mmCIF file of C-alpha atoms in Angstrom:
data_model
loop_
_atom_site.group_PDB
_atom_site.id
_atom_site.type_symbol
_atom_site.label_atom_id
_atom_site.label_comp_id
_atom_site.label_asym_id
_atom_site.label_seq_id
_atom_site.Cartn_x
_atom_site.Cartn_y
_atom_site.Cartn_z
ATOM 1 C CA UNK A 1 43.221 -25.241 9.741
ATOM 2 C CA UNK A 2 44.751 -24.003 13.326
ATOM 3 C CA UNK A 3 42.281 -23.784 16.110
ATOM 4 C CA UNK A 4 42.499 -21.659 18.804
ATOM 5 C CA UNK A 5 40.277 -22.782 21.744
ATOM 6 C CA UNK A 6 39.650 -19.590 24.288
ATOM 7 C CA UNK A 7 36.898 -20.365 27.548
ATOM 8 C CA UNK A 8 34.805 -18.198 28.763
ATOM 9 C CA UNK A 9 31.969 -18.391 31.649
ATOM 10 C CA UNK A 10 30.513 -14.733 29.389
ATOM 11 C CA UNK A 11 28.300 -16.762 26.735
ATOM 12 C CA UNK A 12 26.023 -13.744 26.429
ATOM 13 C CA UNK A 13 29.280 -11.425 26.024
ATOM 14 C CA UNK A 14 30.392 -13.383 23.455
ATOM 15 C CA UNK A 15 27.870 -13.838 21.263
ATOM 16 C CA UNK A 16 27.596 -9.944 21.790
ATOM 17 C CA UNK A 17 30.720 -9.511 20.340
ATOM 18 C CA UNK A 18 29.971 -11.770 17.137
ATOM 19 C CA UNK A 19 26.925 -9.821 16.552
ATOM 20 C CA UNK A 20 28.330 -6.673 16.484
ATOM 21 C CA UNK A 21 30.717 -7.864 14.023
ATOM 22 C CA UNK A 22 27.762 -8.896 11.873
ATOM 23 C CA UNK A 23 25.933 -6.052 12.146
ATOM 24 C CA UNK A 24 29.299 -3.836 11.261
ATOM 25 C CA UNK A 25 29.559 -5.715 8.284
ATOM 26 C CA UNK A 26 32.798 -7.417 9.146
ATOM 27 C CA UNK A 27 32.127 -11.140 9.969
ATOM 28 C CA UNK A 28 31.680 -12.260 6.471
ATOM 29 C CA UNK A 29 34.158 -13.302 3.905
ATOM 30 C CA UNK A 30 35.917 -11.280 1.388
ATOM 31 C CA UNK A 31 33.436 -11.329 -2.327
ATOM 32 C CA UNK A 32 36.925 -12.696 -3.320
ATOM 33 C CA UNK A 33 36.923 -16.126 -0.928
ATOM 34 C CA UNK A 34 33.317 -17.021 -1.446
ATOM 35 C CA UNK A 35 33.795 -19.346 -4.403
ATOM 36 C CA UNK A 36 36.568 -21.183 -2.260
ATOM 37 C CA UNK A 37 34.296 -22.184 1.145
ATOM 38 C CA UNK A 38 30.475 -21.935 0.284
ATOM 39 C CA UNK A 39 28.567 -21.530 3.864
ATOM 40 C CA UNK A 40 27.787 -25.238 3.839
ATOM 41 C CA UNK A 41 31.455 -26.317 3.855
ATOM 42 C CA UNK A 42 31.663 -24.243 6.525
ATOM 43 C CA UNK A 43 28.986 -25.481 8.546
ATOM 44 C CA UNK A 44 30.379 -29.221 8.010
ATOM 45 C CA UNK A 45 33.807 -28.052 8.885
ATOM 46 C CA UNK A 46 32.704 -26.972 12.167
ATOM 47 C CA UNK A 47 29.992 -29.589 12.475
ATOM 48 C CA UNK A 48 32.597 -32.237 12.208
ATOM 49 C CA UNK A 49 35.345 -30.311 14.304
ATOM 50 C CA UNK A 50 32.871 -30.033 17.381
ATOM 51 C CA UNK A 51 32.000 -33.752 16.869
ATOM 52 C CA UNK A 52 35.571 -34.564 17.090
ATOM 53 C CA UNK A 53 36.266 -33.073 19.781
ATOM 54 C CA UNK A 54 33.461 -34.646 21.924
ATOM 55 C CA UNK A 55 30.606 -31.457 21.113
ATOM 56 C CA UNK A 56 28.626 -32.785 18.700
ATOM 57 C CA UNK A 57 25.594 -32.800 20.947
ATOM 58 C CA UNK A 58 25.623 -29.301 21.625
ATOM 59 C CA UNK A 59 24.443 -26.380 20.080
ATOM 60 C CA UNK A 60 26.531 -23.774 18.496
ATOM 61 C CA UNK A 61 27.057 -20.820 16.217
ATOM 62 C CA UNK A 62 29.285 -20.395 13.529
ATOM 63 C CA UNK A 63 30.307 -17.058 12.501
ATOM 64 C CA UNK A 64 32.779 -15.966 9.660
ATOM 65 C CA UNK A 65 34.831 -12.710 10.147
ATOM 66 C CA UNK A 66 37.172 -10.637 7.585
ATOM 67 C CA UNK A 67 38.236 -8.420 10.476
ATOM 68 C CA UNK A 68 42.064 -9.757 9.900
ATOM 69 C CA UNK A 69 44.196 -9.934 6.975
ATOM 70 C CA UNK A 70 43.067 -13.670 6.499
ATOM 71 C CA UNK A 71 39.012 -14.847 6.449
ATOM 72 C CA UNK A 72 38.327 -16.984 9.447
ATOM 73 C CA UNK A 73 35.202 -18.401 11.498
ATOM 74 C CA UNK A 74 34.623 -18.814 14.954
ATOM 75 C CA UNK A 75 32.525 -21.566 16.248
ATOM 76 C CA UNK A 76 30.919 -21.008 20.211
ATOM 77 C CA UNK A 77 29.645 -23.484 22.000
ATOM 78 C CA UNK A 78 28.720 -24.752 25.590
ATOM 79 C CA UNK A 79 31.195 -27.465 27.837
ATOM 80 C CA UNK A 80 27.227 -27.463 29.807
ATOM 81 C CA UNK A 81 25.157 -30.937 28.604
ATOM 82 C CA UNK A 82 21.549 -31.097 28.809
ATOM 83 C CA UNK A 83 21.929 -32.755 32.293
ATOM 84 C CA UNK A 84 24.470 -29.967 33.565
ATOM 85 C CA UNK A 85 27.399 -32.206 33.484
ATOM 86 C CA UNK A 86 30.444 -30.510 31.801
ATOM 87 C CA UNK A 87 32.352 -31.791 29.007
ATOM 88 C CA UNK A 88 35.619 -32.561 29.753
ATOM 89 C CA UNK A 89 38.471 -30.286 28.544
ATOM 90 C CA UNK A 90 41.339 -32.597 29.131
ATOM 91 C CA UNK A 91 43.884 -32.418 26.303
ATOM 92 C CA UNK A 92 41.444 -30.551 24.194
ATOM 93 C CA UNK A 93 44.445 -28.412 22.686
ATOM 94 C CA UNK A 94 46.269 -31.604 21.681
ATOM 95 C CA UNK A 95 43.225 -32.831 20.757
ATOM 96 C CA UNK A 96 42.283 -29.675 18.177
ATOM 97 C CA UNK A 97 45.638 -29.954 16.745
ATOM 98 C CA UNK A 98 45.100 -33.536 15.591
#
């Protein structure tokens, strides 16, 4: 898996941009891939990714995309807690990679 961690202060924009994906019938996998991934291992793949890297309290989407030559999902999320502390970013790239 390679992550590629992008931050944005545009949550609304970016969501947007998922959701047009959806709706233009791009953001799911190829008929081909669906045996390989089912949507669950998906969601525990980025369930366990967002716990790992110190966001497993926070809510978030997961959306799958065939807009490239290889299937992929992107997972959005909030650094925001409940109590409007952020979550730290430090070494989050090193972090992913691990």
């Amino acid at each position: 898996m390679i992550a590629q961690i992008s931050h944005t202060g545009n949550t609304a924009g970016i969501i947007m941009y998922h959701d047009k994906k959806m709706q233009n019938g791009v953001a799911n996998f190829h008929s081909d891939d669906r045996p390989k991934l089912s949507d669950d291992t998906y969601r525990e793949i980025g369930k366990k990714y967002l716990e790992e890297m110190g966001y497993g309290d926070q809510p978030y989407i997961v959306y799958k995309h065939k807009d490239q030559a290889h299937p992929h999902v992107h997972i959005v999320t909030s650094r925001i807690k409940d109590n409007g502390n952020k979550i730290p970013n430090w070494g989050e790239r090193y972090r992913s990679q691990n």
